[in-house]
């Protein structure tokens, strides 16, 4: 992807995140209506089996799981003599996690009530969605150059997107986040990936 495209895409996603953040900070009525209505719809679909499945998925997409998987990926790359890339990914993920924590504490949005799975801390943006999105996109960017055909690349990309959507949905279903939280986490992750790759491209090749 060309540098200008990466920059434009990153700034566009960052702008969407910024609009969502402003909507939360200033309590835009349209955004609050969207969040409340979406949570009501999720509540209407609650079943014991679905709750158990989505609780497991939520655990798999948790920041702790993302950290473990990132460490394993970095170890693998290190052992494959791709040590600079290993350190870059470790630093990238660490800075991203720190940024989410800072934003959460700055905006300090309370979580929804009636949680189906206990969650502490603030709600905006979704750390699960951010971490899952960045990790999956990194894996996709690492894998795509190694896949020789379009169907294979399409399959990997589609599976990654489905994984992100399921984790994001689980957070809303479990009433751990408002829909705007997971949307913000997603677009912040996209912005972070695009802009990070843009800056990296200035010094090295892209992922």
PDB file of C-alpha atoms in Angstrom:
ATOM      1  CA  UNK A   1       0.000   0.000   0.000  1.00  0.00           C
ATOM      2  CA  UNK A   2       1.351   3.422  -0.978  1.00  0.00           C
ATOM      3  CA  UNK A   3       2.405   5.874   1.711  1.00  0.00           C
ATOM      4  CA  UNK A   4      -0.236   8.442   0.748  1.00  0.00           C
ATOM      5  CA  UNK A   5      -2.951   5.784   0.924  1.00  0.00           C
ATOM      6  CA  UNK A   6      -1.756   4.645   4.344  1.00  0.00           C
ATOM      7  CA  UNK A   7      -1.696   8.224   5.611  1.00  0.00           C
ATOM      8  CA  UNK A   8      -5.136   9.075   4.218  1.00  0.00           C
ATOM      9  CA  UNK A   9      -6.667   5.841   5.532  1.00  0.00           C
ATOM     10  CA  UNK A  10      -5.101   6.335   8.946  1.00  0.00           C
ATOM     11  CA  UNK A  11      -6.264   9.924   9.297  1.00  0.00           C
ATOM     12  CA  UNK A  12      -9.757   8.995   8.096  1.00  0.00           C
ATOM     13  CA  UNK A  13     -10.088   6.243  10.704  1.00  0.00           C
ATOM     14  CA  UNK A  14      -8.645   8.539  13.361  1.00  0.00           C
ATOM     15  CA  UNK A  15     -11.245  11.168  12.443  1.00  0.00           C
ATOM     16  CA  UNK A  16     -14.059   8.643  12.890  1.00  0.00           C
ATOM     17  CA  UNK A  17     -12.630   7.682  16.269  1.00  0.00           C
ATOM     18  CA  UNK A  18     -12.428  11.364  17.188  1.00  0.00           C
ATOM     19  CA  UNK A  19     -16.079  11.925  16.293  1.00  0.00           C
ATOM     20  CA  UNK A  20     -17.108   8.957  18.432  1.00  0.00           C
ATOM     21  CA  UNK A  21     -15.013  10.275  21.312  1.00  0.00           C
ATOM     22  CA  UNK A  22     -16.626  13.709  21.031  1.00  0.00           C
ATOM     23  CA  UNK A  23     -20.041  12.074  20.952  1.00  0.00           C
ATOM     24  CA  UNK A  24     -19.275  10.270  24.199  1.00  0.00           C
ATOM     25  CA  UNK A  25     -17.686  13.257  25.931  1.00  0.00           C
ATOM     26  CA  UNK A  26     -20.505  15.656  25.035  1.00  0.00           C
ATOM     27  CA  UNK A  27     -23.214  12.992  25.259  1.00  0.00           C
ATOM     28  CA  UNK A  28     -24.677  13.445  21.794  1.00  0.00           C
ATOM     29  CA  UNK A  29     -28.281  12.299  21.931  1.00  0.00           C
ATOM     30  CA  UNK A  30     -28.068  10.424  18.635  1.00  0.00           C
ATOM     31  CA  UNK A  31     -25.137   8.354  19.827  1.00  0.00           C
ATOM     32  CA  UNK A  32     -26.786   7.634  23.171  1.00  0.00           C
ATOM     33  CA  UNK A  33     -29.957   6.518  21.397  1.00  0.00           C
ATOM     34  CA  UNK A  34     -27.934   4.229  19.128  1.00  0.00           C
ATOM     35  CA  UNK A  35     -26.114   2.710  22.104  1.00  0.00           C
ATOM     36  CA  UNK A  36     -29.243   2.210  24.191  1.00  0.00           C
ATOM     37  CA  UNK A  37     -31.255   0.719  21.330  1.00  0.00           C
ATOM     38  CA  UNK A  38     -28.434  -1.648  20.357  1.00  0.00           C
ATOM     39  CA  UNK A  39     -28.044  -2.876  23.940  1.00  0.00           C
ATOM     40  CA  UNK A  40     -31.790  -3.484  24.133  1.00  0.00           C
ATOM     41  CA  UNK A  41     -31.627  -5.571  20.958  1.00  0.00           C
ATOM     42  CA  UNK A  42     -28.712  -7.567  22.370  1.00  0.00           C
ATOM     43  CA  UNK A  43     -30.652  -8.173  25.583  1.00  0.00           C
ATOM     44  CA  UNK A  44     -33.534  -9.672  23.612  1.00  0.00           C
ATOM     45  CA  UNK A  45     -31.235 -12.367  22.165  1.00  0.00           C
ATOM     46  CA  UNK A  46     -29.765 -13.600  25.474  1.00  0.00           C
ATOM     47  CA  UNK A  47     -29.723 -17.372  26.021  1.00  0.00           C
ATOM     48  CA  UNK A  48     -27.615 -19.447  28.470  1.00  0.00           C
ATOM     49  CA  UNK A  49     -25.746 -21.263  25.673  1.00  0.00           C
ATOM     50  CA  UNK A  50     -25.030 -18.076  23.726  1.00  0.00           C
ATOM     51  CA  UNK A  51     -23.834 -16.374  26.885  1.00  0.00           C
ATOM     52  CA  UNK A  52     -21.426 -19.221  27.682  1.00  0.00           C
ATOM     53  CA  UNK A  53     -20.012 -19.215  24.138  1.00  0.00           C
ATOM     54  CA  UNK A  54     -19.557 -15.455  24.002  1.00  0.00           C
ATOM     55  CA  UNK A  55     -17.991 -15.381  27.464  1.00  0.00           C
ATOM     56  CA  UNK A  56     -15.357 -17.812  26.167  1.00  0.00           C
ATOM     57  CA  UNK A  57     -14.820 -15.743  23.024  1.00  0.00           C
ATOM     58  CA  UNK A  58     -14.499 -12.611  25.137  1.00  0.00           C
ATOM     59  CA  UNK A  59     -11.806 -14.279  27.235  1.00  0.00           C
ATOM     60  CA  UNK A  60      -9.933 -15.316  24.075  1.00  0.00           C
ATOM     61  CA  UNK A  61     -10.045 -11.710  22.862  1.00  0.00           C
ATOM     62  CA  UNK A  62      -9.077 -10.174  26.191  1.00  0.00           C
ATOM     63  CA  UNK A  63      -6.038  -7.895  26.535  1.00  0.00           C
ATOM     64  CA  UNK A  64      -4.323 -10.635  28.559  1.00  0.00           C
ATOM     65  CA  UNK A  65      -4.819 -13.167  25.752  1.00  0.00           C
ATOM     66  CA  UNK A  66      -3.619 -10.625  23.193  1.00  0.00           C
ATOM     67  CA  UNK A  67      -0.464 -10.048  25.254  1.00  0.00           C
ATOM     68  CA  UNK A  68       0.212 -13.798  25.459  1.00  0.00           C
ATOM     69  CA  UNK A  69      -0.333 -14.301  21.726  1.00  0.00           C
ATOM     70  CA  UNK A  70       1.816 -11.272  20.912  1.00  0.00           C
ATOM     71  CA  UNK A  71       4.647 -12.627  23.074  1.00  0.00           C
ATOM     72  CA  UNK A  72       4.394 -16.017  21.336  1.00  0.00           C
ATOM     73  CA  UNK A  73       4.444 -14.325  17.924  1.00  0.00           C
ATOM     74  CA  UNK A  74       7.471 -12.239  18.870  1.00  0.00           C
ATOM     75  CA  UNK A  75       9.312 -15.302  20.200  1.00  0.00           C
ATOM     76  CA  UNK A  76       8.551 -17.157  16.965  1.00  0.00           C
ATOM     77  CA  UNK A  77       9.852 -14.277  14.842  1.00  0.00           C
ATOM     78  CA  UNK A  78      12.918 -13.945  17.067  1.00  0.00           C
ATOM     79  CA  UNK A  79      13.748 -17.632  16.642  1.00  0.00           C
ATOM     80  CA  UNK A  80      13.287 -17.228  12.876  1.00  0.00           C
ATOM     81  CA  UNK A  81      16.011 -14.549  12.961  1.00  0.00           C
ATOM     82  CA  UNK A  82      13.487 -11.747  12.321  1.00  0.00           C
ATOM     83  CA  UNK A  83      14.559  -9.978  15.461  1.00  0.00           C
ATOM     84  CA  UNK A  84      13.999  -6.389  14.373  1.00  0.00           C
ATOM     85  CA  UNK A  85      10.443  -7.230  13.322  1.00  0.00           C
ATOM     86  CA  UNK A  86       9.915  -9.053  16.614  1.00  0.00           C
ATOM     87  CA  UNK A  87      10.979  -5.997  18.609  1.00  0.00           C
ATOM     88  CA  UNK A  88       8.916  -3.676  16.415  1.00  0.00           C
ATOM     89  CA  UNK A  89       5.743  -5.688  16.978  1.00  0.00           C
ATOM     90  CA  UNK A  90       6.379  -5.932  20.724  1.00  0.00           C
ATOM     91  CA  UNK A  91       6.901  -2.167  20.948  1.00  0.00           C
ATOM     92  CA  UNK A  92       3.942  -1.442  18.686  1.00  0.00           C
ATOM     93  CA  UNK A  93       1.527  -3.540  20.727  1.00  0.00           C
ATOM     94  CA  UNK A  94       2.826  -2.183  24.030  1.00  0.00           C
ATOM     95  CA  UNK A  95       2.413   1.436  22.939  1.00  0.00           C
ATOM     96  CA  UNK A  96      -1.062   0.689  21.624  1.00  0.00           C
ATOM     97  CA  UNK A  97      -2.153  -0.877  24.901  1.00  0.00           C
ATOM     98  CA  UNK A  98      -0.770   2.104  26.815  1.00  0.00           C
ATOM     99  CA  UNK A  99      -2.619   4.525  24.534  1.00  0.00           C
ATOM    100  CA  UNK A 100      -5.927   2.736  25.149  1.00  0.00           C
ATOM    101  CA  UNK A 101      -5.420   2.872  28.920  1.00  0.00           C
ATOM    102  CA  UNK A 102      -4.676   6.602  28.771  1.00  0.00           C
ATOM    103  CA  UNK A 103      -7.739   7.289  26.622  1.00  0.00           C
ATOM    104  CA  UNK A 104      -9.973   5.178  28.871  1.00  0.00           C
ATOM    105  CA  UNK A 105      -8.864   7.055  31.972  1.00  0.00           C
ATOM    106  CA  UNK A 106      -9.118  10.438  30.251  1.00  0.00           C
ATOM    107  CA  UNK A 107     -12.692   9.963  29.009  1.00  0.00           C
ATOM    108  CA  UNK A 108     -13.737   7.840  32.012  1.00  0.00           C
ATOM    109  CA  UNK A 109     -16.973   6.510  30.556  1.00  0.00           C
ATOM    110  CA  UNK A 110     -18.791   4.121  32.929  1.00  0.00           C
ATOM    111  CA  UNK A 111     -19.597   0.659  31.619  1.00  0.00           C
ATOM    112  CA  UNK A 112     -23.175  -0.460  30.905  1.00  0.00           C
ATOM    113  CA  UNK A 113     -25.174  -1.942  33.757  1.00  0.00           C
ATOM    114  CA  UNK A 114     -26.427  -5.541  34.007  1.00  0.00           C
ATOM    115  CA  UNK A 115     -23.171  -7.108  32.846  1.00  0.00           C
ATOM    116  CA  UNK A 116     -23.300 -10.809  31.996  1.00  0.00           C
ATOM    117  CA  UNK A 117     -19.567 -11.065  32.640  1.00  0.00           C
ATOM    118  CA  UNK A 118     -17.782  -8.963  35.232  1.00  0.00           C
ATOM    119  CA  UNK A 119     -15.556  -6.227  33.808  1.00  0.00           C
ATOM    120  CA  UNK A 120     -13.774  -3.446  35.663  1.00  0.00           C
ATOM    121  CA  UNK A 121     -12.375  -0.123  34.552  1.00  0.00           C
ATOM    122  CA  UNK A 122     -13.815   2.346  32.084  1.00  0.00           C
ATOM    123  CA  UNK A 123     -15.688   1.591  28.898  1.00  0.00           C
ATOM    124  CA  UNK A 124     -14.420   3.811  26.063  1.00  0.00           C
ATOM    125  CA  UNK A 125     -12.817   2.571  23.861  1.00  0.00           C
ATOM    126  CA  UNK A 126     -13.018  -1.223  23.940  1.00  0.00           C
ATOM    127  CA  UNK A 127      -9.611  -2.668  24.797  1.00  0.00           C
ATOM    128  CA  UNK A 128     -10.729  -6.126  23.653  1.00  0.00           C
ATOM    129  CA  UNK A 129     -11.685  -4.810  20.221  1.00  0.00           C
ATOM    130  CA  UNK A 130      -8.563  -2.672  19.881  1.00  0.00           C
ATOM    131  CA  UNK A 131      -6.164  -5.434  20.898  1.00  0.00           C
ATOM    132  CA  UNK A 132      -7.865  -8.140  18.844  1.00  0.00           C
ATOM    133  CA  UNK A 133      -8.000  -5.916  15.768  1.00  0.00           C
ATOM    134  CA  UNK A 134      -4.350  -4.881  15.917  1.00  0.00           C
ATOM    135  CA  UNK A 135      -3.126  -8.440  16.504  1.00  0.00           C
ATOM    136  CA  UNK A 136      -5.271  -9.960  13.752  1.00  0.00           C
ATOM    137  CA  UNK A 137      -4.285  -7.247  11.275  1.00  0.00           C
ATOM    138  CA  UNK A 138      -0.604  -7.764  12.081  1.00  0.00           C
ATOM    139  CA  UNK A 139      -1.013 -11.503  11.469  1.00  0.00           C
ATOM    140  CA  UNK A 140      -2.844 -10.839   8.199  1.00  0.00           C
ATOM    141  CA  UNK A 141      -0.154  -8.419   7.026  1.00  0.00           C
ATOM    142  CA  UNK A 142       2.502 -11.007   7.849  1.00  0.00           C
ATOM    143  CA  UNK A 143       0.645 -13.829   6.103  1.00  0.00           C
ATOM    144  CA  UNK A 144      -0.646 -12.182   2.921  1.00  0.00           C
ATOM    145  CA  UNK A 145       2.741 -11.836   1.177  1.00  0.00           C
ATOM    146  CA  UNK A 146       3.274 -15.576   1.752  1.00  0.00           C
ATOM    147  CA  UNK A 147      -0.017 -16.585   0.117  1.00  0.00           C
ATOM    148  CA  UNK A 148       0.250 -17.122  -3.615  1.00  0.00           C
ATOM    149  CA  UNK A 149      -3.388 -16.891  -4.727  1.00  0.00           C
ATOM    150  CA  UNK A 150      -6.221 -14.420  -4.263  1.00  0.00           C
ATOM    151  CA  UNK A 151      -8.657 -17.010  -2.825  1.00  0.00           C
ATOM    152  CA  UNK A 152      -6.181 -17.822  -0.047  1.00  0.00           C
ATOM    153  CA  UNK A 153      -5.605 -14.150   0.745  1.00  0.00           C
ATOM    154  CA  UNK A 154      -9.348 -13.492   0.678  1.00  0.00           C
ATOM    155  CA  UNK A 155     -10.014 -16.441   2.999  1.00  0.00           C
ATOM    156  CA  UNK A 156      -7.414 -15.344   5.553  1.00  0.00           C
ATOM    157  CA  UNK A 157      -8.631 -11.742   5.478  1.00  0.00           C
ATOM    158  CA  UNK A 158     -12.270 -12.811   5.811  1.00  0.00           C
ATOM    159  CA  UNK A 159     -11.556 -15.117   8.749  1.00  0.00           C
ATOM    160  CA  UNK A 160      -9.660 -12.315  10.457  1.00  0.00           C
ATOM    161  CA  UNK A 161     -12.523  -9.872   9.960  1.00  0.00           C
ATOM    162  CA  UNK A 162     -15.036 -12.415  11.262  1.00  0.00           C
ATOM    163  CA  UNK A 163     -12.885 -12.926  14.360  1.00  0.00           C
ATOM    164  CA  UNK A 164     -12.810  -9.187  15.039  1.00  0.00           C
ATOM    165  CA  UNK A 165     -16.573  -8.862  14.583  1.00  0.00           C
ATOM    166  CA  UNK A 166     -17.334 -11.785  16.906  1.00  0.00           C
ATOM    167  CA  UNK A 167     -15.115 -10.426  19.689  1.00  0.00           C
ATOM    168  CA  UNK A 168     -16.626  -6.950  19.296  1.00  0.00           C
ATOM    169  CA  UNK A 169     -20.150  -8.376  19.352  1.00  0.00           C
ATOM    170  CA  UNK A 170     -19.396 -10.436  22.451  1.00  0.00           C
ATOM    171  CA  UNK A 171     -18.489  -7.290  24.368  1.00  0.00           C
ATOM    172  CA  UNK A 172     -21.805  -5.629  23.516  1.00  0.00           C
ATOM    173  CA  UNK A 173     -23.841  -8.793  24.112  1.00  0.00           C
ATOM    174  CA  UNK A 174     -22.264  -9.254  27.542  1.00  0.00           C
ATOM    175  CA  UNK A 175     -23.039  -5.597  28.376  1.00  0.00           C
ATOM    176  CA  UNK A 176     -19.350  -4.910  28.970  1.00  0.00           C
ATOM    177  CA  UNK A 177     -19.372  -2.143  26.357  1.00  0.00           C
ATOM    178  CA  UNK A 178     -21.664   0.153  24.459  1.00  0.00           C
ATOM    179  CA  UNK A 179     -21.625  -0.341  20.660  1.00  0.00           C
ATOM    180  CA  UNK A 180     -19.848   3.006  20.252  1.00  0.00           C
ATOM    181  CA  UNK A 181     -17.051   1.657  22.466  1.00  0.00           C
ATOM    182  CA  UNK A 182     -16.330  -1.279  20.171  1.00  0.00           C
ATOM    183  CA  UNK A 183     -16.636   0.889  17.057  1.00  0.00           C
ATOM    184  CA  UNK A 184     -14.153   3.314  18.595  1.00  0.00           C
ATOM    185  CA  UNK A 185     -11.779   0.479  19.470  1.00  0.00           C
ATOM    186  CA  UNK A 186     -11.994  -0.833  15.909  1.00  0.00           C
ATOM    187  CA  UNK A 187     -11.373   2.493  14.171  1.00  0.00           C
ATOM    188  CA  UNK A 188      -8.623   3.435  16.615  1.00  0.00           C
ATOM    189  CA  UNK A 189      -6.912   0.124  15.846  1.00  0.00           C
ATOM    190  CA  UNK A 190      -7.245   0.703  12.098  1.00  0.00           C
ATOM    191  CA  UNK A 191      -5.813   4.204  12.465  1.00  0.00           C
ATOM    192  CA  UNK A 192      -2.972   2.848  14.576  1.00  0.00           C
ATOM    193  CA  UNK A 193      -2.145   0.136  12.029  1.00  0.00           C
ATOM    194  CA  UNK A 194      -2.335   2.462   9.024  1.00  0.00           C
ATOM    195  CA  UNK A 195      -0.354   5.302  10.601  1.00  0.00           C
ATOM    196  CA  UNK A 196       2.125   2.931  12.222  1.00  0.00           C
ATOM    197  CA  UNK A 197       2.744   1.261   8.885  1.00  0.00           C
ATOM    198  CA  UNK A 198       3.007   4.665   7.223  1.00  0.00           C
ATOM    199  CA  UNK A 199       5.737   5.752   9.645  1.00  0.00           C
ATOM    200  CA  UNK A 200       7.454   2.387   9.390  1.00  0.00           C
ATOM    201  CA  UNK A 201       7.423   2.659   5.606  1.00  0.00           C
ATOM    202  CA  UNK A 202       9.448   5.844   5.932  1.00  0.00           C
ATOM    203  CA  UNK A 203      12.302   3.846   7.449  1.00  0.00           C
ATOM    204  CA  UNK A 204      11.751   0.285   6.244  1.00  0.00           C
ATOM    205  CA  UNK A 205       9.381  -1.758   4.086  1.00  0.00           C
ATOM    206  CA  UNK A 206       5.787  -2.276   5.256  1.00  0.00           C
ATOM    207  CA  UNK A 207       4.778  -5.344   7.329  1.00  0.00           C
TER     208      UNK A 207
END
